[in-house]
Amino acid sequence: MPTIGTSLFLIAIGAILKFAVTLHVAGIDLHTVGVILMVVGCFGLVLGLYLLIRSSRRLDVPPL
């Protein structure tokens, strides 16, 4: 599912910006951008797992 892969990618990029980058850019705080990306990635991961579980439950119902 692309949602899970994209979410893991966002979490990884966010962690790199938060913990590994020491570059200072005028007008933007890269640490804050990293935290935002990690939060969005976590939300997407939870949503992707929910959709995956919901779709697998739907397949278990026998047809009438």
mmCIF file of N, CA and C in Angstrom:
data_model
loop_
_atom_site.group_PDB
_atom_site.id
_atom_site.type_symbol
_atom_site.label_atom_id
_atom_site.label_comp_id
_atom_site.label_asym_id
_atom_site.label_seq_id
_atom_site.Cartn_x
_atom_site.Cartn_y
_atom_site.Cartn_z
ATOM 1 N N MET A 1 0.850 -1.176 0.000
ATOM 2 C CA MET A 1 0.000 0.000 0.000
ATOM 3 C C MET A 1 0.898 1.244 0.000
ATOM 4 N N PRO A 2 0.726 2.124 -0.984
ATOM 5 C CA PRO A 2 1.605 3.288 -1.092
ATOM 6 C C PRO A 2 1.499 4.237 0.100
ATOM 7 N N THR A 3 0.374 4.257 0.773
ATOM 8 C CA THR A 3 0.212 5.167 1.909
ATOM 9 C C THR A 3 1.209 4.844 3.010
ATOM 10 N N ILE A 4 1.415 3.565 3.269
ATOM 11 C CA ILE A 4 2.332 3.158 4.337
ATOM 12 C C ILE A 4 3.771 3.493 3.946
ATOM 13 N N GLY A 5 4.141 3.221 2.710
ATOM 14 C CA GLY A 5 5.496 3.528 2.259
ATOM 15 C C GLY A 5 5.787 5.019 2.264
ATOM 16 N N THR A 6 4.837 5.805 1.826
ATOM 17 C CA THR A 6 5.000 7.255 1.832
ATOM 18 C C THR A 6 5.104 7.786 3.256
ATOM 19 N N SER A 7 4.315 7.224 4.147
ATOM 20 C CA SER A 7 4.352 7.655 5.542
ATOM 21 C C SER A 7 5.703 7.350 6.179
ATOM 22 N N LEU A 8 6.234 6.169 5.916
ATOM 23 C CA LEU A 8 7.555 5.831 6.449
ATOM 24 C C LEU A 8 8.632 6.743 5.875
ATOM 25 N N PHE A 9 8.495 7.096 4.605
ATOM 26 C CA PHE A 9 9.429 8.027 3.978
ATOM 27 C C PHE A 9 9.368 9.399 4.654
ATOM 28 N N LEU A 10 8.155 9.900 4.907
ATOM 29 C CA LEU A 10 8.011 11.198 5.570
ATOM 30 C C LEU A 10 8.583 11.169 6.988
ATOM 31 N N ILE A 11 8.363 10.078 7.701
ATOM 32 C CA ILE A 11 8.912 9.957 9.054
ATOM 33 C C ILE A 11 10.436 9.964 9.005
ATOM 34 N N ALA A 12 11.012 9.245 8.045
ATOM 35 C CA ALA A 12 12.469 9.196 7.929
ATOM 36 C C ALA A 12 13.057 10.560 7.574
ATOM 37 N N ILE A 13 12.469 11.251 6.614
ATOM 38 C CA ILE A 13 12.958 12.580 6.228
ATOM 39 C C ILE A 13 12.808 13.554 7.391
ATOM 40 N N GLY A 14 11.670 13.469 8.096
ATOM 41 C CA GLY A 14 11.455 14.334 9.253
ATOM 42 C C GLY A 14 12.472 14.088 10.352
ATOM 43 N N ALA A 15 12.794 12.828 10.599
ATOM 44 C CA ALA A 15 13.789 12.501 11.627
ATOM 45 C C ALA A 15 15.171 13.009 11.229
ATOM 46 N N ILE A 16 15.488 12.913 9.947
ATOM 47 C CA ILE A 16 16.786 13.427 9.485
ATOM 48 C C ILE A 16 16.847 14.938 9.684
ATOM 49 N N LEU A 17 15.783 15.640 9.320
ATOM 50 C CA LEU A 17 15.777 17.095 9.494
ATOM 51 C C LEU A 17 15.813 17.485 10.967
ATOM 52 N N LYS A 18 15.135 16.731 11.809
ATOM 53 C CA LYS A 18 15.068 17.068 13.234
ATOM 54 C C LYS A 18 16.380 16.778 13.958
ATOM 55 N N PHE A 19 16.978 15.618 13.701
ATOM 56 C CA PHE A 19 18.087 15.169 14.529
ATOM 57 C C PHE A 19 19.463 15.237 13.872
ATOM 58 N N ALA A 20 19.543 15.268 12.535
ATOM 59 C CA ALA A 20 20.845 15.155 11.894
ATOM 60 C C ALA A 20 21.310 16.414 11.173
ATOM 61 N N VAL A 21 20.407 17.297 10.832
ATOM 62 C CA VAL A 21 20.778 18.476 10.054
ATOM 63 C C VAL A 21 21.134 19.615 11.002
ATOM 64 N N THR A 22 22.298 20.202 10.774
ATOM 65 C CA THR A 22 22.730 21.341 11.581
ATOM 66 C C THR A 22 22.752 22.634 10.768
ATOM 67 N N LEU A 23 22.276 22.576 9.542
ATOM 68 C CA LEU A 23 22.246 23.738 8.664
ATOM 69 C C LEU A 23 21.190 24.730 9.135
ATOM 70 N N HIS A 24 21.531 26.008 9.103
ATOM 71 C CA HIS A 24 20.583 27.060 9.462
ATOM 72 C C HIS A 24 20.189 27.825 8.209
ATOM 73 N N VAL A 25 18.889 27.867 7.943
ATOM 74 C CA VAL A 25 18.358 28.567 6.777
ATOM 75 C C VAL A 25 17.562 29.767 7.285
ATOM 76 N N ALA A 26 17.811 30.920 6.689
ATOM 77 C CA ALA A 26 17.115 32.131 7.118
ATOM 78 C C ALA A 26 15.623 32.023 6.809
ATOM 79 N N GLY A 27 14.803 32.280 7.810
ATOM 80 C CA GLY A 27 13.367 32.309 7.622
ATOM 81 C C GLY A 27 12.656 30.980 7.774
ATOM 82 N N ILE A 28 13.385 29.897 8.001
ATOM 83 C CA ILE A 28 12.742 28.586 8.159
ATOM 84 C C ILE A 28 13.512 27.786 9.206
ATOM 85 N N ASP A 29 12.770 27.134 10.077
ATOM 86 C CA ASP A 29 13.386 26.309 11.114
ATOM 87 C C ASP A 29 13.277 24.850 10.675
ATOM 88 N N LEU A 30 14.398 24.263 10.275
ATOM 89 C CA LEU A 30 14.385 22.901 9.750
ATOM 90 C C LEU A 30 13.990 21.876 10.808
ATOM 91 N N HIS A 31 14.253 22.155 12.065
ATOM 92 C CA HIS A 31 13.857 21.237 13.130
ATOM 93 C C HIS A 31 12.337 21.178 13.240
ATOM 94 N N THR A 32 11.685 22.332 13.101
ATOM 95 C CA THR A 32 10.217 22.368 13.135
ATOM 96 C C THR A 32 9.630 21.666 11.915
ATOM 97 N N VAL A 33 10.230 21.868 10.767
ATOM 98 C CA VAL A 33 9.778 21.179 9.553
ATOM 99 C C VAL A 33 9.912 19.666 9.738
ATOM 100 N N GLY A 34 10.999 19.239 10.375
ATOM 101 C CA GLY A 34 11.186 17.817 10.643
ATOM 102 C C GLY A 34 10.113 17.253 11.550
ATOM 103 N N VAL A 35 9.766 17.986 12.581
ATOM 104 C CA VAL A 35 8.710 17.531 13.494
ATOM 105 C C VAL A 35 7.373 17.454 12.767
ATOM 106 N N ILE A 36 7.082 18.451 11.942
ATOM 107 C CA ILE A 36 5.827 18.456 11.187
ATOM 108 C C ILE A 36 5.763 17.248 10.248
ATOM 109 N N LEU A 37 6.862 16.966 9.561
ATOM 110 C CA LEU A 37 6.880 15.810 8.662
ATOM 111 C C LEU A 37 6.702 14.505 9.422
ATOM 112 N N MET A 38 7.302 14.393 10.603
ATOM 113 C CA MET A 38 7.133 13.176 11.391
ATOM 114 C C MET A 38 5.690 13.016 11.867
ATOM 115 N N VAL A 39 5.052 14.100 12.266
ATOM 116 C CA VAL A 39 3.653 14.030 12.715
ATOM 117 C C VAL A 39 2.740 13.640 11.554
ATOM 118 N N VAL A 40 2.940 14.270 10.391
ATOM 119 C CA VAL A 40 2.136 13.935 9.219
ATOM 120 C C VAL A 40 2.385 12.484 8.804
ATOM 121 N N GLY A 41 3.626 12.039 8.868
ATOM 122 C CA GLY A 41 3.939 10.650 8.539
ATOM 123 C C GLY A 41 3.288 9.666 9.494
ATOM 124 N N CYS A 42 3.275 9.979 10.774
ATOM 125 C CA CYS A 42 2.617 9.108 11.751
ATOM 126 C C CYS A 42 1.119 9.051 11.513
ATOM 127 N N PHE A 43 0.513 10.201 11.220
ATOM 128 C CA PHE A 43 -0.913 10.226 10.921
ATOM 129 C C PHE A 43 -1.217 9.384 9.679
ATOM 130 N N GLY A 44 -0.405 9.522 8.650
ATOM 131 C CA GLY A 44 -0.601 8.738 7.431
ATOM 132 C C GLY A 44 -0.397 7.256 7.665
ATOM 133 N N LEU A 45 0.539 6.902 8.531
ATOM 134 C CA LEU A 45 0.781 5.494 8.847
ATOM 135 C C LEU A 45 -0.418 4.893 9.569
ATOM 136 N N VAL A 46 -0.936 5.618 10.543
ATOM 137 C CA VAL A 46 -2.118 5.128 11.269
ATOM 138 C C VAL A 46 -3.300 4.997 10.314
ATOM 139 N N LEU A 47 -3.505 5.984 9.462
ATOM 140 C CA LEU A 47 -4.596 5.934 8.497
ATOM 141 C C LEU A 47 -4.421 4.766 7.521
ATOM 142 N N GLY A 48 -3.209 4.571 7.028
ATOM 143 C CA GLY A 48 -2.943 3.476 6.103
ATOM 144 C C GLY A 48 -3.169 2.114 6.737
ATOM 145 N N LEU A 49 -2.736 1.945 7.982
ATOM 146 C CA LEU A 49 -2.962 0.676 8.671
ATOM 147 C C LEU A 49 -4.446 0.447 8.944
ATOM 148 N N TYR A 50 -5.159 1.508 9.290
ATOM 149 C CA TYR A 50 -6.599 1.392 9.503
ATOM 150 C C TYR A 50 -7.296 0.949 8.218
ATOM 151 N N LEU A 51 -6.953 1.576 7.106
ATOM 152 C CA LEU A 51 -7.571 1.201 5.835
ATOM 153 C C LEU A 51 -7.214 -0.217 5.428
ATOM 154 N N LEU A 52 -5.994 -0.644 5.716
ATOM 155 C CA LEU A 52 -5.569 -2.003 5.405
ATOM 156 C C LEU A 52 -6.352 -3.016 6.231
ATOM 157 N N ILE A 53 -6.515 -2.750 7.508
ATOM 158 C CA ILE A 53 -7.266 -3.654 8.382
ATOM 159 C C ILE A 53 -8.737 -3.675 7.983
ATOM 160 N N ARG A 54 -9.280 -2.518 7.669
ATOM 161 C CA ARG A 54 -10.687 -2.444 7.288
ATOM 162 C C ARG A 54 -10.959 -3.202 5.992
ATOM 163 N N SER A 55 -10.040 -3.101 5.035
ATOM 164 C CA SER A 55 -10.251 -3.805 3.773
ATOM 165 C C SER A 55 -10.086 -5.310 3.936
ATOM 166 N N SER A 56 -9.223 -5.750 4.834
ATOM 167 C CA SER A 56 -9.061 -7.190 5.045
ATOM 168 C C SER A 56 -10.265 -7.772 5.775
ATOM 169 N N ARG A 57 -10.900 -7.005 6.633
ATOM 170 C CA ARG A 57 -12.117 -7.481 7.309
ATOM 171 C C ARG A 57 -13.265 -7.612 6.323
ATOM 172 N N ARG A 58 -13.313 -6.744 5.367
ATOM 173 C CA ARG A 58 -14.397 -6.758 4.393
ATOM 174 C C ARG A 58 -14.322 -8.022 3.530
ATOM 175 N N LEU A 59 -13.130 -8.553 3.315
ATOM 176 C CA LEU A 59 -12.976 -9.749 2.494
ATOM 177 C C LEU A 59 -13.406 -11.016 3.232
ATOM 178 N N ASP A 60 -13.450 -10.988 4.559
ATOM 179 C CA ASP A 60 -13.783 -12.169 5.344
ATOM 180 C C ASP A 60 -15.280 -12.442 5.411
ATOM 181 N N VAL A 61 -16.101 -11.507 5.002
ATOM 182 C CA VAL A 61 -17.547 -11.671 5.090
ATOM 183 C C VAL A 61 -18.019 -12.526 3.921
ATOM 184 N N PRO A 62 -18.681 -13.656 4.197
ATOM 185 C CA PRO A 62 -19.162 -14.496 3.085
ATOM 186 C C PRO A 62 -20.343 -13.837 2.381
ATOM 187 N N PRO A 63 -20.464 -14.020 1.080
ATOM 188 C CA PRO A 63 -21.587 -13.433 0.345
ATOM 189 C C PRO A 63 -22.896 -14.110 0.712
ATOM 190 N N LEU A 64 -23.979 -13.372 0.631
ATOM 191 C CA LEU A 64 -25.291 -13.920 0.968
ATOM 192 C C LEU A 64 -25.946 -14.600 -0.202
#
